[in-house]
Coordinates of C-alpha atoms in Angstrom, one line a residue:
Chain G
X1 CA -81.5 114.4 10.8
X2 CA -85.1 115.2 10.6
X3 CA -86.4 112.4 9.2
X4 CA -84.7 109.1 11.4
X5 CA -86.1 106.4 9.6
X6 CA -84.9 106.9 6.7
X7 CA -81.2 107.4 8.5
X8 CA -81.3 104.4 10.3
X9 CA -82.4 102.1 7.3
X10 CA -79.3 104.1 5.4
X11 CA -76.7 103.7 8.4
X12 CA -76.7 100.0 8.0
X13 CA -75.4 99.7 4.4
X14 CA -72.1 102.4 5.7
X15 CA -70.4 99.4 6.2
X16 CA -70.5 98.2 2.4
X17 CA -70.2 102.3 1.7
X18 CA -67.1 101.8 3.5
X19 CA -66.0 99.2 2.2
X20 CA -66.3 99.9 -1.3
X21 CA -68.7 96.4 -1.1
X22 CA -72.5 98.3 -2.1
X23 CA -74.8 97.9 -5.4
X24 CA -74.4 101.1 -7.7
X25 CA -77.5 101.9 -7.0
X26 CA -77.4 101.7 -3.3
X27 CA -74.4 103.6 -3.2
X28 CA -75.9 107.0 -5.5
X29 CA -78.5 106.5 -2.9
X30 CA -76.3 106.9 0.0
X31 CA -73.8 109.7 -1.5
X32 CA -76.9 111.8 -2.6
X33 CA -78.1 111.7 1.3
X34 CA -74.7 112.2 2.4
X35 CA -74.5 115.5 -0.1
X36 CA -78.0 116.6 2.6
X37 CA -77.5 115.1 5.5
X38 CA -74.6 116.8 8.1
X39 CA -74.9 114.7 11.1
X40 CA -74.7 111.6 8.3
X41 CA -71.9 112.4 6.9
X42 CA -70.3 113.2 10.1
X43 CA -71.2 109.3 11.3
X44 CA -70.0 107.9 7.9
X45 CA -66.8 110.4 8.7
X46 CA -65.7 109.7 11.9
X47 CA -66.4 106.0 11.0
X48 CA -64.2 105.8 8.9
X49 CA -61.0 108.1 10.8
X50 CA -62.1 105.4 14.0
X51 CA -60.7 101.6 11.6
X52 CA -58.0 104.5 10.5
X53 CA -56.9 105.3 13.7
X54 CA -57.8 101.1 15.4
X55 CA -55.2 100.1 12.2
X56 CA -52.6 102.6 12.7
X57 CA -52.3 101.4 16.3
X58 CA -52.4 97.9 15.5
X59 CA -49.6 97.7 13.6
X60 CA -47.2 99.4 15.8
X61 CA -47.2 96.3 18.1
X62 CA -45.0 94.0 18.0
X63 CA -44.3 90.5 19.3
X64 CA -41.6 90.4 22.0
X65 CA -38.4 88.8 22.1
X66 CA -39.0 87.1 24.6
X67 CA -42.0 85.6 23.7
X68 CA -40.8 84.8 20.1
X69 CA -37.3 82.7 21.8
X70 CA -39.7 80.8 23.9
X71 CA -41.9 79.7 20.8
X72 CA -39.2 79.3 18.7
X73 CA -37.3 76.6 21.9
X74 CA -40.4 75.1 22.3
X75 CA -40.8 74.3 18.3
X76 CA -37.6 72.9 18.6
X77 CA -37.0 75.6 16.0
X78 CA -34.1 77.3 17.9
X79 CA -31.9 77.4 15.6
X80 CA -33.5 78.7 13.3
X81 CA -33.8 82.2 16.0
X82 CA -33.5 85.1 14.2
X83 CA -33.9 88.8 16.7
X84 CA -32.9 91.6 16.1
X85 CA -30.0 92.4 17.7
X86 CA -28.7 89.3 18.2
X87 CA -26.2 86.8 16.6
X88 CA -27.0 83.5 15.2
X89 CA -26.3 80.5 17.4
Chain Z
X1 CA -49.3 101.9 8.1
X2 CA -51.4 99.6 8.2
X3 CA -50.8 95.8 9.6
X4 CA -50.0 94.5 6.1
X5 CA -52.6 91.8 5.2
X6 CA -49.5 90.5 3.1
X7 CA -49.6 86.5 1.9
X8 CA -47.4 84.6 3.3
X9 CA -43.9 83.8 1.7
X10 CA -44.3 79.5 2.1
X11 CA -45.3 76.8 0.4
X12 CA -47.8 74.4 1.2
X13 CA -45.6 71.8 0.2
X14 CA -42.8 72.8 2.2
X15 CA -44.7 72.7 5.0
X16 CA -46.4 69.5 4.3
X17 CA -42.6 67.4 3.1
X18 CA -41.2 68.7 6.8
X19 CA -38.8 71.5 5.2
X20 CA -38.5 72.6 9.2
X21 CA -36.8 75.3 7.6
X22 CA -40.5 76.7 5.3
X23 CA -41.8 76.1 9.0
X24 CA -39.9 78.0 10.9
X25 CA -40.3 80.9 8.0
X26 CA -43.8 80.0 8.3
X27 CA -43.2 81.1 12.2
X28 CA -41.3 84.4 11.4
X29 CA -44.2 85.6 9.2
X30 CA -46.3 85.3 11.2
X31 CA -46.7 85.0 14.7
X32 CA -46.7 88.8 15.7
X33 CA -49.9 88.7 13.8
X34 CA -51.4 85.2 15.4
X35 CA -50.0 86.9 19.3
X36 CA -51.7 90.7 18.2
X37 CA -54.7 89.3 18.3
X38 CA -55.0 86.3 20.7
X39 CA -53.9 89.5 22.5
X40 CA -57.1 90.8 21.7
X41 CA -59.1 88.4 22.3
X42 CA -58.4 87.6 25.4
X43 CA -56.6 90.8 26.8
X44 CA -54.3 88.4 29.1
X45 CA -50.2 88.4 27.9
X46 CA -49.1 85.4 30.0
X47 CA -53.1 83.5 27.7
X48 CA -51.6 85.0 24.4
X49 CA -48.9 83.2 24.6
X50 CA -50.3 80.3 25.4
X51 CA -52.1 80.9 22.4
X52 CA -49.4 81.4 20.6
X53 CA -47.7 78.4 21.7
X54 CA -50.4 76.2 21.3
X55 CA -51.6 77.6 17.5
X56 CA -48.5 76.0 16.2
X57 CA -48.4 72.9 18.2
X58 CA -51.7 72.3 16.3
X59 CA -50.6 74.0 13.1
X60 CA -47.9 70.7 12.7
X61 CA -49.9 68.6 14.2
X62 CA -52.4 69.2 11.1
X63 CA -50.5 69.5 9.1
X64 CA -50.9 67.0 7.5
X65 CA -54.8 67.0 7.2
X66 CA -54.3 69.8 5.5
X67 CA -55.5 70.0 2.4
X68 CA -55.0 74.0 1.0
X69 CA -58.4 74.7 0.2
X70 CA -58.1 77.6 2.1
X71 CA -55.0 79.8 1.7
X72 CA -52.1 79.2 4.9
X73 CA -52.8 82.1 6.4
X74 CA -57.6 81.7 7.3
X75 CA -56.3 78.7 7.6
X76 CA -53.3 78.9 10.9
X77 CA -55.3 82.0 11.2
X78 CA -59.0 79.9 12.3
X79 CA -56.3 77.2 14.3
X80 CA -55.7 80.5 16.7
X81 CA -59.0 82.1 17.0
X82 CA -60.4 78.1 17.9
X83 CA -57.2 78.9 20.4
X84 CA -58.0 81.9 21.9
X85 CA -62.0 81.2 22.4
X86 CA -60.8 77.6 23.4
X87 CA -59.7 79.6 25.9
X88 CA -61.4 81.9 27.0
X89 CA -64.2 79.2 27.4
X90 CA -62.1 77.6 29.8
X91 CA -61.5 81.2 31.3
X92 CA -65.2 82.0 31.8
X93 CA -67.6 79.0 31.2
X94 CA -70.8 81.3 30.9
X95 CA -69.4 82.8 28.3
X96 CA -71.9 82.9 25.1
X97 CA -70.4 81.2 21.6
X98 CA -69.2 83.2 19.0
X99 CA -71.7 80.7 16.5
X100 CA -74.9 81.0 18.9
X101 CA -77.4 83.9 17.2
X102 CA -77.2 86.5 19.1
X103 CA -80.7 88.7 19.1
X104 CA -79.0 92.1 18.5
X105 CA -78.1 91.0 15.0
X106 CA -80.7 92.8 14.3
X107 CA -78.1 95.8 13.5
X108 CA -79.5 99.0 15.0
X109 CA -80.9 97.8 17.6
X110 CA -80.0 99.9 21.2
X111 CA -77.5 101.2 19.3
X112 CA -77.0 105.4 20.0
X113 CA -75.7 108.1 17.7
X114 CA -73.0 110.5 19.2
X115 CA -72.4 113.3 16.7
X116 CA -68.9 114.9 17.6
X117 CA -67.0 115.7 13.8
X118 CA -63.8 115.1 15.8
X119 CA -62.4 114.4 12.7
X120 CA -60.5 117.5 12.3
X121 CA -58.9 117.7 15.1
X122 CA -55.2 117.7 13.9
X123 CA -53.5 114.2 13.7
X124 CA -51.5 114.7 16.5
X125 CA -54.1 115.4 18.9
X126 CA -55.6 111.8 17.0
X127 CA -52.8 109.4 17.4
X128 CA -51.7 109.9 20.9
X129 CA -50.2 107.3 23.8
X130 CA -53.8 108.7 25.1
X131 CA -56.3 107.6 22.1
X132 CA -54.7 104.2 21.8
X133 CA -55.3 103.0 25.5
X134 CA -59.0 104.8 25.6
X135 CA -59.2 103.3 21.7
X136 CA -57.8 99.3 23.2
X137 CA -59.8 99.5 26.3
X138 CA -62.7 100.4 23.3
X139 CA -62.1 97.4 21.8
X140 CA -61.7 95.1 25.5
X141 CA -64.7 96.9 26.2
X142 CA -66.4 95.5 22.4
X143 CA -68.6 92.0 23.5
X144 CA -66.4 89.4 22.4
X145 CA -68.7 88.3 19.4
X146 CA -68.1 91.5 17.6
X147 CA -65.0 91.4 18.8
X148 CA -63.7 88.3 16.4
X149 CA -65.2 89.4 13.9
X150 CA -63.9 93.4 14.0
X151 CA -59.8 91.7 14.5
X152 CA -60.1 89.2 12.0
X153 CA -61.6 92.4 9.8
X154 CA -60.5 95.2 10.9
X155 CA -57.2 94.7 11.9
X156 CA -55.8 91.7 10.2
X157 CA -57.7 93.1 7.2
X158 CA -59.4 89.2 6.2
X159 CA -63.2 89.4 3.7
X160 CA -66.1 89.5 5.4
X161 CA -66.2 85.5 3.3
X162 CA -62.9 84.5 4.7
X163 CA -63.9 86.0 8.4
X164 CA -67.1 83.9 7.5
X165 CA -65.7 80.5 7.0
X166 CA -62.6 81.1 9.9
X167 CA -65.4 81.4 12.4
X168 CA -68.5 79.1 11.2
X169 CA -70.7 82.4 10.1
X170 CA -72.7 83.6 7.5
X171 CA -71.7 86.6 5.5
X172 CA -74.4 88.4 6.8
X173 CA -73.8 87.8 10.4
X174 CA -70.5 89.2 10.0
X175 CA -71.7 91.8 8.6
X176 CA -74.0 92.7 11.2
X177 CA -71.3 92.5 13.6
X178 CA -69.0 93.8 12.3
X179 CA -71.0 97.2 11.7
X180 CA -72.0 97.2 15.2
X181 CA -68.8 96.4 16.2
X182 CA -67.9 100.0 14.4
X183 CA -70.9 101.8 15.4
X184 CA -70.4 100.9 19.6
X185 CA -66.0 101.9 18.7
X186 CA -67.0 106.1 17.0
X187 CA -69.8 106.1 19.8
X188 CA -67.4 105.6 22.1
X189 CA -64.0 107.3 20.3
X190 CA -66.7 110.6 19.3
X191 CA -67.7 110.7 23.3
X192 CA -63.3 110.5 24.2
X193 CA -63.0 112.9 21.6
X194 CA -66.2 115.3 22.3
X195 CA -64.5 115.5 25.2
X196 CA -61.4 117.8 23.2
X197 CA -62.8 119.5 20.9
X198 CA -64.1 123.1 20.8
X199 CA -66.7 122.8 23.5
X200 CA -69.9 126.1 22.1
X201 CA -68.6 123.5 18.7
X202 CA -69.4 120.5 19.9
X203 CA -72.8 121.8 22.5
X204 CA -73.6 123.4 19.0
X205 CA -73.6 119.7 16.5
X206 CA -74.3 117.1 20.2
X207 CA -77.5 116.0 19.3
X208 CA -78.7 111.6 19.4
X209 CA -80.6 110.1 16.3

């Protein structure tokens, strides 16, 4: 990262770049810079990977069965309650 | 596998007509996501459960006023996020409202960048229960105004536009806060994984801008 100001300016765009929402011209400038600048490439790749890891991690979250049961009872929806492994009453 | 951004398979008409089975389907399809968001905003299982219940009670009460200008999903998340943030303010009255302008809404100000190429680590080293906990802790440490934007955008995969609408923020502010949240999390993970990357490589690659 020899030209700090230039890099910081482009880094402001990396969220949009990762989301594929950068206007074509700025996207082309950024991609040109990424080919030349190893550190910026690392920042972009590691940010993308951070988001992926978080999404993989959040995907395994489940609603605990007892929390779900109390919710359905609170809403008077207990007759619709289906919990895996339990038969509907 | 990502959390699914699928649309809710329940018609507004059925919900508004008081169809209990339709409302039960809505709860079935969305309660995990509502709980997930509430848990991450509040960091406490009991509070998350309270928000979960209050969200659906409020949804049921406000169904007659729901005009369908947004999707059912956006409408429901908006209720859930408001409930969660109200509880945050109750627990910590000094907390800054997320609608307040933040001087740090200037994106790169004060952000340091650790340069460690940890993406090369094998998958089984990247997604361990220990790294999951480190990532969760990093999300918990985010300032609330950044965390909520990150959760809606990157966890629940709402668009920038929908996220802005739910939080009463402009799209520009949402984008800035998303960038800052992502930079902070990337920074923390780089620090965490940096210790696992070959120390000689780390020494060579590490620098700050």
